[in-house]
Short mmCIF file of C-alpha atoms in Angstrom, two decimals:
data_model
loop_
_atom_site.label_atom_id
_atom_site.label_comp_id
_atom_site.label_asym_id
_atom_site.label_seq_id
_atom_site.Cartn_x
_atom_site.Cartn_y
_atom_site.Cartn_z
CA MET Q 1118 -6.98 28.80 8.73
CA GLY Q 1119 -5.19 29.83 5.49
CA GLN Q 1120 -6.62 30.95 2.20
CA THR Q 1121 -9.61 28.76 1.40
CA VAL Q 1122 -11.91 27.84 -1.43
CA LEU Q 1123 -12.45 30.02 -4.46
CA ASP Q 1124 -10.59 32.96 -2.89
CA ASN Q 1125 -9.30 35.28 -5.63
CA ILE Q 1126 -9.40 32.51 -8.27
CA PRO Q 1127 -10.75 33.61 -11.68
CA SER Q 1128 -13.69 31.39 -12.58
CA ASN Q 1129 -12.34 30.70 -16.08
CA ASP Q 1130 -9.14 29.30 -14.54
CA THR Q 1131 -10.93 26.92 -12.17
CA VAL Q 1132 -11.18 23.34 -13.45
CA LEU Q 1133 -13.04 21.90 -10.45
CA SER Q 1134 -15.06 23.60 -7.73
CA ILE Q 1135 -16.77 21.85 -4.84
CA GLU Q 1136 -19.04 24.06 -2.75
CA ASN Q 1137 -20.64 23.15 0.59
CA LEU Q 1138 -20.76 19.43 -0.24
CA SER Q 1139 -22.45 17.25 2.38
CA VAL Q 1140 -22.74 13.52 1.72
CA GLY Q 1141 -24.49 10.81 3.72
CA PHE Q 1142 -25.11 7.07 3.52
CA GLY Q 1143 -28.17 5.07 4.44
CA ARG Q 1144 -31.44 3.50 3.33
CA GLY Q 1145 -35.06 3.76 4.34
CA GLY Q 1146 -34.95 7.31 5.65
CA LYS Q 1147 -32.02 6.71 7.99
CA VAL Q 1148 -29.09 8.63 6.55
CA GLU Q 1149 -25.79 9.13 8.38
CA GLN Q 1150 -23.92 12.25 7.26
CA VAL Q 1151 -20.20 11.62 6.62
CA THR Q 1152 -19.00 14.92 5.13
CA ASN Q 1153 -20.11 18.38 6.15
CA LYS Q 1154 -20.07 21.42 3.82
CA VAL Q 1155 -16.76 20.63 2.12
CA SER Q 1156 -15.59 23.38 -0.23
CA LEU Q 1157 -12.55 23.04 -2.51
CA SER Q 1158 -11.32 24.38 -5.82
CA ILE Q 1159 -8.53 23.37 -8.19
CA LYS Q 1160 -7.09 25.53 -10.94
CA LYS Q 1161 -5.68 24.40 -14.27
CA GLY Q 1162 -2.18 22.96 -13.76
CA GLU Q 1163 -2.50 22.95 -9.95
CA THR Q 1164 -2.08 20.05 -7.51
CA LEU Q 1165 -4.27 20.07 -4.43
CA ALA Q 1166 -3.37 17.40 -1.86
CA LEU Q 1167 -6.23 16.13 0.28
CA VAL Q 1168 -4.93 14.61 3.52
CA GLY Q 1169 -6.37 13.13 6.71
CA GLU Q 1170 -6.80 9.82 8.47
CA SER Q 1171 -8.99 6.92 7.29
CA GLY Q 1172 -12.65 7.83 7.70
CA SER Q 1173 -12.02 11.58 7.43
CA GLY Q 1174 -14.03 11.82 4.20
CA LYS Q 1175 -11.21 12.19 1.65
CA SER Q 1176 -12.25 9.37 -0.71
CA VAL Q 1177 -15.97 10.12 -0.29
CA THR Q 1178 -15.32 13.70 -1.44
CA ALA Q 1179 -13.17 12.55 -4.39
CA ASN Q 1180 -15.60 9.83 -5.51
CA SER Q 1181 -18.45 12.33 -5.39
CA VAL Q 1182 -16.89 14.24 -8.29
CA LEU Q 1183 -17.67 11.40 -10.72
CA LYS Q 1184 -20.66 10.11 -8.74
CA LEU Q 1185 -18.87 6.84 -8.03
CA LEU Q 1186 -20.43 6.35 -4.61
CA PRO Q 1187 -22.87 3.40 -4.27
CA THR Q 1188 -26.16 4.16 -5.99
CA GLY Q 1189 -29.08 3.91 -3.60
CA SER Q 1190 -27.15 4.20 -0.34
CA ALA Q 1191 -25.22 7.42 -1.11
CA HIS Q 1192 -27.05 10.73 -0.68
CA TYR Q 1193 -25.78 14.13 -1.81
CA LEU Q 1194 -27.44 16.17 0.92
CA GLU Q 1195 -26.41 19.65 -0.17
CA GLY Q 1196 -23.88 21.59 -2.23
CA ASN Q 1197 -22.69 21.33 -5.82
CA ILE Q 1198 -19.72 20.11 -7.85
CA LYS Q 1199 -18.76 21.86 -11.09
CA PHE Q 1200 -16.20 20.59 -13.59
CA ASP Q 1201 -15.35 23.14 -16.27
CA GLY Q 1202 -18.79 24.69 -15.70
CA THR Q 1203 -20.67 21.35 -15.86
CA ASP Q 1204 -22.85 20.52 -12.85
CA MET Q 1205 -21.62 16.98 -12.11
CA LEU Q 1206 -24.34 16.03 -9.62
CA SER Q 1207 -27.11 16.67 -12.17
CA CYS Q 1208 -25.34 14.82 -15.04
CA SER Q 1209 -26.98 11.73 -16.52
CA GLU Q 1210 -25.13 8.42 -16.46
CA ARG Q 1211 -24.49 8.74 -20.20
CA GLN Q 1212 -22.90 12.18 -19.76
CA LEU Q 1213 -20.76 10.88 -16.90
CA ARG Q 1214 -19.50 7.96 -19.00
CA GLY Q 1215 -18.21 10.47 -21.53
CA ILE Q 1216 -16.27 12.31 -18.82
CA ARG Q 1217 -15.01 9.37 -16.74
CA GLY Q 1218 -11.67 8.09 -18.00
CA GLY Q 1219 -11.58 10.74 -20.73
CA ARG Q 1220 -11.68 14.31 -19.43
CA ILE Q 1221 -11.29 13.18 -15.81
CA GLY Q 1222 -8.92 10.30 -15.03
CA MET Q 1223 -8.93 8.44 -11.73
CA ILE Q 1224 -6.31 6.26 -10.07
CA PHE Q 1225 -7.67 4.01 -7.34
CA GLN Q 1226 -5.76 2.73 -4.33
CA GLU Q 1227 -6.39 -0.99 -4.87
CA PRO Q 1228 -5.61 -2.02 -8.47
CA MET Q 1229 -6.75 -5.66 -8.04
CA VAL Q 1230 -10.26 -4.37 -7.37
CA SER Q 1231 -10.15 -1.88 -10.26
CA LEU Q 1232 -8.55 -4.04 -12.96
CA ASN Q 1233 -10.61 -6.78 -14.62
CA PRO Q 1234 -8.97 -10.10 -13.62
CA LEU Q 1235 -10.37 -11.86 -16.71
CA HIS Q 1236 -8.71 -9.58 -19.28
CA LYS Q 1237 -5.08 -8.90 -20.13
CA VAL Q 1238 -3.90 -5.43 -19.16
CA GLY Q 1239 -3.29 -4.55 -22.81
CA LYS Q 1240 -6.92 -5.20 -23.70
CA GLN Q 1241 -8.04 -2.95 -20.84
CA LEU Q 1242 -5.77 -0.11 -21.96
CA VAL Q 1243 -6.84 -0.48 -25.60
CA GLU Q 1244 -10.51 -0.49 -24.59
CA THR Q 1245 -10.30 2.93 -22.91
CA LEU Q 1246 -8.58 4.39 -25.99
CA ALA Q 1247 -11.29 2.95 -28.24
CA ILE Q 1248 -14.11 4.35 -26.08
CA HIS Q 1249 -12.77 7.86 -25.57
CA ARG Q 1250 -10.65 8.47 -28.68
CA GLY Q 1251 -12.04 6.04 -31.23
CA MET Q 1252 -8.54 4.64 -31.80
CA ARG Q 1253 -8.01 1.48 -33.81
CA THR Q 1254 -6.57 -1.58 -32.10
CA LYS Q 1255 -3.06 -1.65 -33.61
CA LYS Q 1256 -2.40 2.04 -33.00
CA ALA Q 1257 -3.94 1.78 -29.52
CA GLU Q 1258 -1.66 -1.17 -28.65
CA GLN Q 1259 1.42 0.82 -29.66
CA LEU Q 1260 0.33 3.74 -27.49
CA ALA Q 1261 -0.46 1.37 -24.61
CA ILE Q 1262 3.07 -0.10 -24.75
CA SER Q 1263 4.62 3.38 -24.74
CA TRP Q 1264 2.55 4.33 -21.68
CA LEU Q 1265 3.52 1.16 -19.81
CA GLU Q 1266 7.13 2.08 -20.49
CA LYS Q 1267 6.47 5.67 -19.34
CA VAL Q 1268 5.22 4.51 -15.94
CA GLY Q 1269 8.29 2.33 -15.39
CA ILE Q 1270 7.17 -1.19 -16.31
CA ARG Q 1271 10.04 -3.33 -17.56
CA HIS Q 1272 9.54 -5.24 -20.84
CA PRO Q 1273 6.20 -3.52 -21.61
CA GLU Q 1274 5.85 -5.40 -24.91
CA ILE Q 1275 5.66 -8.62 -22.84
CA LYS Q 1276 3.72 -7.29 -19.85
CA ILE Q 1277 0.95 -5.92 -22.08
CA ASN Q 1278 -0.12 -9.56 -22.57
CA ALA Q 1279 -0.17 -10.32 -18.82
CA TYR Q 1280 -3.24 -10.72 -16.65
CA PRO Q 1281 -3.39 -8.53 -13.50
CA HIS Q 1282 -2.63 -11.47 -11.17
CA GLU Q 1283 0.60 -12.15 -13.09
CA LEU Q 1284 2.02 -8.73 -12.14
CA SER Q 1285 3.49 -7.56 -8.85
CA GLY Q 1286 1.54 -5.10 -6.68
CA GLY Q 1287 3.70 -2.22 -7.85
CA GLU Q 1288 3.31 -3.21 -11.50
CA ARG Q 1289 -0.49 -3.39 -11.16
CA GLN Q 1290 -0.52 0.10 -9.66
CA ARG Q 1291 1.57 1.39 -12.56
CA VAL Q 1292 -0.91 -0.12 -15.02
CA MET Q 1293 -3.69 1.77 -13.22
CA ILE Q 1294 -1.71 5.00 -13.51
CA ALA Q 1295 -1.15 4.41 -17.23
CA MET Q 1296 -4.87 3.72 -17.71
CA ALA Q 1297 -5.81 6.96 -15.96
CA LEU Q 1298 -3.36 9.10 -17.95
CA ILE Q 1299 -3.47 7.49 -21.39
CA ASN Q 1300 -6.32 9.77 -22.56
CA GLU Q 1301 -4.51 12.90 -21.31
CA PRO Q 1302 -7.26 14.11 -18.95
CA GLU Q 1303 -7.87 17.71 -17.88
CA LEU Q 1304 -8.25 16.58 -14.25
CA LEU Q 1305 -6.64 13.62 -12.53
CA ILE Q 1306 -8.05 12.32 -9.25
CA ALA Q 1307 -5.37 10.18 -7.62
CA ASP Q 1308 -6.52 8.22 -4.55
CA GLU Q 1309 -3.39 6.94 -2.77
CA PRO Q 1310 -1.75 6.13 -6.15
CA THR Q 1311 1.74 5.36 -4.85
CA THR Q 1312 0.96 3.43 -1.63
CA ALA Q 1313 2.24 0.09 -3.01
CA LEU Q 1314 5.31 1.52 -4.73
CA ASP Q 1315 8.90 1.66 -3.53
CA VAL Q 1316 10.49 5.09 -3.14
CA SER Q 1317 12.45 5.05 -6.40
CA VAL Q 1318 9.42 4.16 -8.54
CA GLN Q 1319 7.29 6.51 -6.42
CA ALA Q 1320 9.67 9.35 -7.28
CA GLN Q 1321 9.54 8.42 -10.99
CA ILE Q 1322 5.73 8.40 -10.95
CA LEU Q 1323 5.51 11.74 -9.12
CA ASP Q 1324 8.00 13.29 -11.55
CA LEU Q 1325 5.98 11.85 -14.45
CA LEU Q 1326 2.77 13.35 -13.08
CA LYS Q 1327 4.43 16.76 -12.68
CA ASP Q 1328 5.84 16.59 -16.22
CA LEU Q 1329 2.39 15.74 -17.60
CA GLN Q 1330 0.88 18.64 -15.71
CA ILE Q 1331 3.29 21.00 -17.44
CA GLU Q 1332 2.68 19.34 -20.82
CA LEU Q 1333 -1.12 19.11 -20.57
CA GLY Q 1334 -1.97 21.86 -18.08
CA MET Q 1335 -3.62 19.06 -16.09
CA ALA Q 1336 -5.15 19.74 -12.68
CA MET Q 1337 -4.70 17.11 -9.98
CA LEU Q 1338 -6.56 16.18 -6.79
CA PHE Q 1339 -4.06 14.01 -4.91
CA ILE Q 1340 -5.30 11.98 -1.92
CA THR Q 1341 -2.61 10.56 0.34
CA HIS Q 1342 -1.61 9.88 3.93
CA ASP Q 1343 2.12 10.23 3.13
CA LEU Q 1344 3.17 13.77 3.99
CA SER Q 1345 6.58 13.36 2.31
CA ILE Q 1346 4.69 12.97 -0.98
CA VAL Q 1347 2.59 16.04 -0.18
CA ARG Q 1348 5.76 18.08 0.33
CA ARG Q 1349 7.08 16.86 -3.00
CA ILE Q 1350 4.07 17.31 -5.26
CA ALA Q 1351 1.43 19.66 -3.82
CA ASP Q 1352 0.87 23.35 -4.51
CA ARG Q 1353 -1.85 23.59 -1.86
CA VAL Q 1354 -2.98 21.23 0.91
CA ALA Q 1355 -6.46 20.60 2.32
CA VAL Q 1356 -6.69 18.78 5.64
CA MET Q 1357 -9.83 16.80 6.55
CA GLN Q 1358 -10.92 15.47 9.94
CA ASN Q 1359 -14.23 13.76 10.76
CA GLY Q 1360 -15.82 14.79 7.46
CA GLU Q 1361 -14.87 18.47 7.65
CA LEU Q 1362 -12.12 20.64 6.24
CA VAL Q 1363 -10.04 21.96 9.12
CA GLU Q 1364 -7.29 23.73 7.20
CA VAL Q 1365 -6.47 24.74 3.61
CA ASP Q 1366 -3.24 26.53 2.76
CA GLU Q 1367 -0.25 26.73 0.46
CA CYS Q 1368 1.99 23.69 0.90
CA LYS Q 1369 5.11 25.39 2.27
CA LYS Q 1370 3.14 27.60 4.62
CA LEU Q 1371 1.09 24.72 5.98
CA PHE Q 1372 4.18 22.65 6.86
CA SER Q 1373 6.11 25.57 8.32
CA SER Q 1374 3.26 27.02 10.40
CA PRO Q 1375 0.15 24.81 10.63
CA SER Q 1376 -2.76 26.59 12.28
CA HIS Q 1377 -4.86 23.60 13.35
CA PRO Q 1378 -3.79 21.12 16.10
CA TYR Q 1379 -4.84 18.16 13.95
CA THR Q 1380 -2.54 19.29 11.12
CA GLN Q 1381 0.31 19.54 13.62
CA LYS Q 1382 -0.49 16.00 14.83
CA LEU Q 1383 -0.24 14.64 11.27
CA ILE Q 1384 3.08 16.40 10.68
CA ASP Q 1385 4.47 15.04 13.96
CA SER Q 1386 3.50 11.42 13.23
CA ASP Q 1387 6.33 10.53 10.80
CA PRO Q 1388 8.25 7.37 11.86
CA ARG Q 1389 10.92 8.20 14.41
CA GLY Q 1390 12.92 6.60 17.18
CA LEU Q 1391 15.41 3.75 17.11
CA PRO Q 1392 15.02 -0.05 17.14
CA VAL Q 1393 14.65 -1.76 20.53
CA GLU Q 1394 17.86 -2.48 22.42
CA VAL Q 1395 19.19 -6.01 21.92
CA LYS Q 1396 21.66 -8.22 23.73
CA THR Q 1397 25.08 -8.80 22.21
CA GLY Q 1398 26.03 -12.39 21.39
CA SER Q 1399 22.45 -13.51 20.75
CA GLU Q 1400 21.89 -16.98 19.31
CA THR Q 1401 21.29 -17.24 15.53
CA LEU Q 1402 17.63 -18.03 14.96
CA LEU Q 1403 17.59 -18.11 11.16
CA ASN Q 1404 20.50 -18.82 8.85
CA VAL Q 1405 19.85 -18.51 5.11
CA GLN Q 1406 22.59 -19.45 2.64
CA ASP Q 1407 22.64 -19.56 -1.19
CA LEU Q 1408 18.85 -19.23 -1.40
CA LYS Q 1409 17.57 -19.43 -4.95
CA VAL Q 1410 14.02 -19.11 -6.27
CA TRP Q 1411 13.69 -19.43 -10.05
CA PHE Q 1412 10.28 -19.82 -11.68
CA PRO Q 1413 10.31 -21.84 -14.94
CA ILE Q 1414 8.99 -20.36 -18.20
CA THR Q 1415 7.59 -23.05 -20.51
CA GLY Q 1416 6.97 -22.92 -24.23
CA GLY Q 1417 6.11 -24.99 -27.26
CA ILE Q 1418 3.66 -27.85 -27.69
CA PHE Q 1419 5.34 -30.00 -25.03
CA LYS Q 1420 5.62 -27.10 -22.52
CA ARG Q 1421 9.37 -27.54 -22.13
CA VAL Q 1422 11.24 -25.13 -19.84
CA VAL Q 1423 12.74 -22.50 -22.14
CA SER Q 1424 13.88 -19.98 -19.53
CA HIS Q 1425 13.46 -18.87 -15.90
CA VAL Q 1426 12.24 -15.85 -13.99
CA LYS Q 1427 15.15 -15.37 -11.58
CA ALA Q 1428 13.18 -14.06 -8.61
CA VAL Q 1429 15.91 -14.61 -5.98
CA THR Q 1430 19.55 -15.60 -6.46
CA ASN Q 1431 22.34 -16.09 -3.90
CA MET Q 1432 20.38 -14.71 -0.92
CA ALA Q 1433 22.34 -15.11 2.33
CA PHE Q 1434 21.98 -13.67 5.84
CA GLU Q 1435 21.90 -14.54 9.54
CA LEU Q 1436 19.09 -13.29 11.79
CA LYS Q 1437 19.76 -13.40 15.52
CA LYS Q 1438 17.15 -13.91 18.24
CA GLY Q 1439 15.36 -10.73 19.24
CA HIS Q 1440 16.76 -8.77 16.27
CA SER Q 1441 15.04 -7.26 13.22
CA ILE Q 1442 16.32 -7.34 9.66
CA GLY Q 1443 14.84 -4.97 7.08
CA LEU Q 1444 14.51 -6.17 3.50
CA VAL Q 1445 14.19 -3.22 1.09
CA GLY Q 1446 14.16 -2.73 -2.66
CA GLU Q 1447 11.86 -1.92 -5.55
CA SER Q 1448 8.82 -3.95 -6.59
CA GLY Q 1449 9.90 -7.21 -8.20
CA SER Q 1450 13.29 -7.19 -6.42
CA GLY Q 1451 12.52 -10.50 -4.67
CA LYS Q 1452 11.73 -9.27 -1.14
CA SER Q 1453 8.38 -11.02 -0.68
CA THR Q 1454 9.56 -14.10 -2.58
CA THR Q 1455 12.46 -14.40 -0.12
CA GLY Q 1456 10.01 -14.26 2.78
CA MET Q 1457 7.70 -16.85 1.24
CA ALA Q 1458 10.66 -19.16 0.54
CA ILE Q 1459 11.83 -18.95 4.18
CA LEU Q 1460 8.33 -20.00 5.30
CA LYS Q 1461 8.41 -22.75 2.65
CA LEU Q 1462 5.36 -21.33 0.92
CA VAL Q 1463 7.23 -21.34 -2.42
CA SER Q 1464 9.79 -23.91 -3.61
CA SER Q 1465 13.43 -22.90 -3.35
CA GLU Q 1466 17.00 -24.20 -3.40
CA GLY Q 1467 19.74 -23.50 -0.86
CA SER Q 1468 19.89 -23.72 2.91
CA ILE Q 1469 17.25 -22.43 5.38
CA ALA Q 1470 18.29 -23.34 8.92
CA TYR Q 1471 16.05 -22.54 11.92
CA LEU Q 1472 17.99 -22.87 15.20
CA GLY Q 1473 20.34 -25.22 13.36
CA GLN Q 1474 17.56 -27.41 11.88
CA GLU Q 1475 17.59 -27.52 8.07
CA LEU Q 1476 14.04 -26.83 6.87
CA GLN Q 1477 14.52 -27.65 3.19
CA ASN Q 1478 14.54 -31.40 3.88
CA LEU Q 1479 11.28 -31.37 5.86
CA ASP Q 1480 7.97 -32.46 4.36
CA ARG Q 1481 4.61 -30.98 5.31
CA LYS Q 1482 4.32 -33.06 8.48
CA GLY Q 1483 7.89 -32.25 9.47
CA MET Q 1484 7.25 -28.52 9.04
CA LEU Q 1485 4.13 -28.52 11.24
CA PRO Q 1486 5.97 -27.85 14.56
CA TYR Q 1487 7.70 -24.86 12.92
CA ARG Q 1488 4.49 -23.34 11.55
CA SER Q 1489 3.47 -22.07 14.99
CA LYS Q 1490 6.97 -20.72 15.67
CA MET Q 1491 7.16 -18.87 12.31
CA GLN Q 1492 4.26 -16.51 11.64
CA VAL Q 1493 3.47 -13.87 9.01
CA VAL Q 1494 1.63 -10.54 8.87
CA PHE Q 1495 0.74 -9.37 5.35
CA GLN Q 1496 0.46 -5.93 3.74
CA ASP Q 1497 -3.29 -5.85 3.21
CA PRO Q 1498 -5.15 -7.03 6.31
CA PHE Q 1499 -8.51 -6.84 4.54
CA SER Q 1500 -7.63 -9.52 1.99
CA ALA Q 1501 -5.62 -11.52 4.56
CA LEU Q 1502 -8.56 -11.87 6.96
CA ASN Q 1503 -11.48 -14.15 6.08
CA PRO Q 1504 -14.53 -11.82 5.86
CA ARG Q 1505 -16.88 -14.67 6.79
CA MET Q 1506 -15.15 -15.36 10.09
CA SER Q 1507 -15.59 -13.33 13.26
CA VAL Q 1508 -12.52 -11.72 14.79
CA ALA Q 1509 -12.49 -14.41 17.50
CA GLN Q 1510 -12.52 -17.15 14.83
CA VAL Q 1511 -9.75 -15.41 12.85
CA ILE Q 1512 -7.46 -14.96 15.86
CA GLY Q 1513 -8.14 -18.44 17.30
CA GLU Q 1514 -7.84 -20.35 14.02
CA GLY Q 1515 -4.14 -21.18 14.46
CA LEU Q 1516 -4.61 -22.39 18.03
CA ARG Q 1517 -7.29 -24.81 16.89
CA VAL Q 1518 -4.75 -26.34 14.50
CA HIS Q 1519 -1.63 -26.35 16.70
CA ALA Q 1520 -2.99 -26.84 20.24
CA GLU Q 1521 -5.83 -28.44 22.17
CA TYR Q 1522 -7.95 -26.08 24.25
CA ASP Q 1523 -11.58 -26.18 25.22
CA GLU Q 1524 -13.77 -23.27 24.07
CA GLU Q 1525 -13.56 -21.46 27.41
CA GLN Q 1526 -9.76 -21.58 27.49
CA LEU Q 1527 -9.59 -20.54 23.83
CA ASP Q 1528 -11.88 -17.57 24.42
CA ALA Q 1529 -9.76 -16.42 27.38
CA LEU Q 1530 -6.58 -16.58 25.27
CA ILE Q 1531 -8.27 -14.62 22.45
CA CYS Q 1532 -9.35 -11.90 24.90
CA ASP Q 1533 -5.84 -11.72 26.39
CA VAL Q 1534 -4.11 -11.31 23.02
CA MET Q 1535 -6.64 -8.69 21.88
CA LYS Q 1536 -5.80 -6.64 24.97
CA GLU Q 1537 -2.11 -7.14 24.13
CA VAL Q 1538 -2.59 -5.40 20.76
CA ASP Q 1539 -4.90 -2.69 22.16
CA LEU Q 1540 -8.17 -4.09 20.82
CA ASP Q 1541 -11.37 -4.26 22.85
CA PRO Q 1542 -12.13 -7.98 23.55
CA SER Q 1543 -15.85 -7.20 23.60
CA ALA Q 1544 -15.59 -6.67 19.81
CA ARG Q 1545 -14.34 -10.22 19.19
CA HIS Q 1546 -17.67 -11.42 17.75
CA ARG Q 1547 -17.73 -8.70 15.08
CA TYR Q 1548 -16.41 -9.19 11.53
CA PRO Q 1549 -13.27 -7.72 9.87
CA ASN Q 1550 -15.26 -5.33 7.63
CA GLU Q 1551 -16.54 -3.59 10.77
CA PHE Q 1552 -13.02 -2.42 11.70
CA SER Q 1553 -10.69 0.30 10.37
CA GLY Q 1554 -7.50 -0.55 8.46
CA GLY Q 1555 -5.33 -0.04 11.54
CA GLN Q 1556 -7.61 -2.20 13.67
CA ARG Q 1557 -7.59 -4.97 11.03
CA GLN Q 1558 -3.79 -4.92 11.06
CA ARG Q 1559 -3.87 -5.31 14.86
CA ILE Q 1560 -6.17 -8.31 14.38
CA ALA Q 1561 -3.61 -9.80 11.97
CA ILE Q 1562 -0.83 -9.22 14.52
CA ALA Q 1563 -2.97 -10.81 17.26
CA ARG Q 1564 -3.56 -13.85 15.02
CA ALA Q 1565 0.22 -14.28 14.69
CA LEU Q 1566 0.98 -13.46 18.33
CA ILE Q 1567 -1.48 -15.91 19.94
CA LEU Q 1568 0.69 -18.86 18.85
CA LYS Q 1569 3.64 -17.41 20.83
CA PRO Q 1570 5.97 -17.40 17.81
CA GLU Q 1571 9.71 -16.77 17.90
CA PHE Q 1572 9.89 -15.36 14.35
CA ILE Q 1573 7.43 -13.11 12.47
CA LEU Q 1574 7.68 -12.19 8.80
CA LEU Q 1575 6.22 -8.69 8.40
CA ASP Q 1576 5.45 -8.10 4.72
CA GLU Q 1577 4.74 -4.35 4.28
CA PRO Q 1578 2.48 -4.34 7.39
CA THR Q 1579 2.22 -0.55 7.64
CA SER Q 1580 2.34 0.69 4.03
CA SER Q 1581 -1.45 0.94 3.60
CA LEU Q 1582 -2.00 2.71 6.93
CA ASP Q 1583 -2.35 6.39 7.78
CA ARG Q 1584 0.78 7.96 9.24
CA THR Q 1585 -0.73 8.31 12.71
CA VAL Q 1586 -1.97 4.70 12.68
CA GLN Q 1587 1.35 3.54 11.21
CA ALA Q 1588 3.20 5.12 14.14
CA GLN Q 1589 0.88 3.33 16.58
CA VAL Q 1590 1.44 -0.06 14.89
CA LEU Q 1591 5.21 0.48 14.85
CA ASP Q 1592 5.17 1.29 18.56
CA LEU Q 1593 3.12 -1.87 19.13
CA LEU Q 1594 5.59 -4.04 17.17
CA LYS Q 1595 8.50 -2.58 19.14
CA SER Q 1596 6.83 -3.12 22.52
CA LEU Q 1597 5.95 -6.73 21.62
CA GLN Q 1598 9.50 -7.36 20.45
CA SER Q 1599 10.92 -5.92 23.66
CA LYS Q 1600 8.47 -7.86 25.86
CA TYR Q 1601 8.71 -11.27 24.17
CA GLY Q 1602 12.10 -11.16 22.44
CA LEU Q 1603 10.43 -11.55 19.03
CA THR Q 1604 12.56 -11.78 15.89
CA TYR Q 1605 11.37 -9.90 12.79
CA LEU Q 1606 12.11 -10.05 9.08
CA PHE Q 1607 10.57 -6.77 7.97
CA ILE Q 1608 9.83 -6.22 4.26
CA SER Q 1609 9.19 -2.61 3.32
CA HIS Q 1610 9.72 0.09 0.73
CA ASP Q 1611 9.56 2.83 3.40
CA LEU Q 1612 13.12 3.38 4.61
CA ASN Q 1613 12.00 5.66 7.44
CA VAL Q 1614 9.96 2.80 8.91
CA VAL Q 1615 12.89 0.40 8.48
CA LYS Q 1616 15.23 2.86 10.20
CA SER Q 1617 12.86 3.04 13.17
CA LEU Q 1618 12.42 -0.75 13.60
CA CYS Q 1619 15.35 -2.68 12.12
CA HIS Q 1620 18.86 -3.31 13.47
CA TYR Q 1621 20.22 -4.58 10.14
CA THR Q 1622 19.15 -3.84 6.55
CA ILE Q 1623 19.52 -5.75 3.28
CA VAL Q 1624 19.03 -3.89 -0.01
CA MET Q 1625 17.80 -6.04 -2.92
CA ARG Q 1626 17.57 -5.37 -6.62
CA GLN Q 1627 16.53 -7.76 -9.40
CA GLY Q 1628 16.64 -10.75 -7.06
CA GLU Q 1629 20.10 -10.18 -5.58
CA ILE Q 1630 21.63 -8.43 -2.58
CA ILE Q 1631 23.46 -5.29 -3.63
CA GLU Q 1632 24.31 -3.99 -0.14
CA GLN Q 1633 23.75 -4.89 3.49
CA GLY Q 1634 24.86 -3.70 6.91
CA GLU Q 1635 23.88 -2.16 10.25
CA THR Q 1636 20.86 0.04 9.54
CA GLN Q 1637 22.16 3.32 10.96
CA SER Q 1638 25.54 3.12 9.20
CA LEU Q 1639 23.94 1.90 5.95
CA PHE Q 1640 21.62 4.90 5.92
CA THR Q 1641 24.29 7.44 6.83
CA GLN Q 1642 27.07 6.06 4.61
CA PRO Q 1643 25.62 3.92 1.81
CA ASN Q 1644 28.20 2.52 -0.60
CA HIS Q 1645 26.11 1.48 -3.59
CA GLU Q 1646 24.67 4.10 -5.93
CA TYR Q 1647 21.20 2.50 -5.78
CA THR Q 1648 21.20 2.57 -1.95
CA ARG Q 1649 22.27 6.22 -2.03
CA GLU Q 1650 19.33 6.96 -4.35
CA LEU Q 1651 16.86 5.19 -2.01
CA VAL Q 1652 18.20 7.05 1.04
CA SER Q 1653 18.08 10.46 -0.67
CA LEU Q 1654 14.51 9.89 -1.87
CA SER Q 1655 13.29 8.71 1.53
CA SER Q 1656 14.72 11.77 3.28
CA PHE Q 1657 12.87 14.24 1.06
#
């Protein structure tokens, strides 16, 4: 193990120190310990990356700093946390309110949970400036607009009046980053802050954070499962496994010569390998021509259409049976809208032909036979799975709609498909919240697979997963494709994942195709400047 906590660090230079922190959860005397004697320190201007798989204790440790763990069920069993000499665990709620969002900023992984859905984003930014800096509304609004622009939001003077649900996932995450930084904190705790962002915006955000560190002397605790980000931003790295620190070292040294086997496993889990072999001359399954999705903008008393949001324009491609096409581009480029239009979940113009059958002319009843053949797996399995339904109910729901089986036959099919995706069928009566993120994504894949589809839309299915789990899910998708001849349209901002899975890649920007071609040649010899930028950033 490398140099660890508080070694040779002057106390007056240490912004945050965590010593022997053990945390548990439980009620009524039954407490389950989840972290064991975790010790970390961060100096002024330093970035410490905290890495490890889901359930390793990363977020529990980070949330302990501001006592954000659930009151009543969380127990700080031993240890202490000091921020600039203040004992955080003994602070009153009033003292903590003065520190949270002011001296310590925090970026959460899921912005839809953290942002108030009932208030415009501008109001939420202005509110934090009023609380911590006593700033008046007009001046605060001007500063809020400048920060939205800083974090890469287009037309910030318009977007400041948007509600969270009116923004894309990447835009919501950028609002969260602006909210955490707007008060220029001394310490920033960033919990997976760039998970939902494409590589170009991710690079901009990371550069912004580094620039602010230089400007403000800000310390940063950066939690992530993406080791390429760690290489880019971290000064030191702390690796957690099963609630314990297993290795702490300088970033370069840790990647060049990791001392713990678990660290080596994380480093070796980056996406690799090539797409599955496919037959030449395969039949065209999906033919999309001149696809257009424009959302009307209305104004005035009579709500006349005054303009359009041009989400997708002139989209065209052919997807052959058993092949995978990757759809890449920044947030708001039209990737997900294209996928939703193909499934006829949003209105569109142009041609969508499935095995020669034009889908645009079909009504709801006419589309029903195609619903079982065309399935989708979404980015966030937690929000995509009904929490009130058991896993068996979730997986079998589609079969109940599209086929007629008795309960015994249905149960047998559910067990079979769970085995297919490496889930234990005996867990089928449990609920989604009882499973890890990777297991929930396998449940979502099983739900799609049980209908024996020919085509699956995969909308960022691995972006929220740990690297090791991501590799397992990718291997699963490849094996299923090879076994059943499945056809994938794979939406992602991670070009390394696309390179591993997809035979052909389409690069989108602002609703249009800017480049497309065979994946390997596109990545080795990109023609467009934007594609070259994406490739260079993904190979960091």
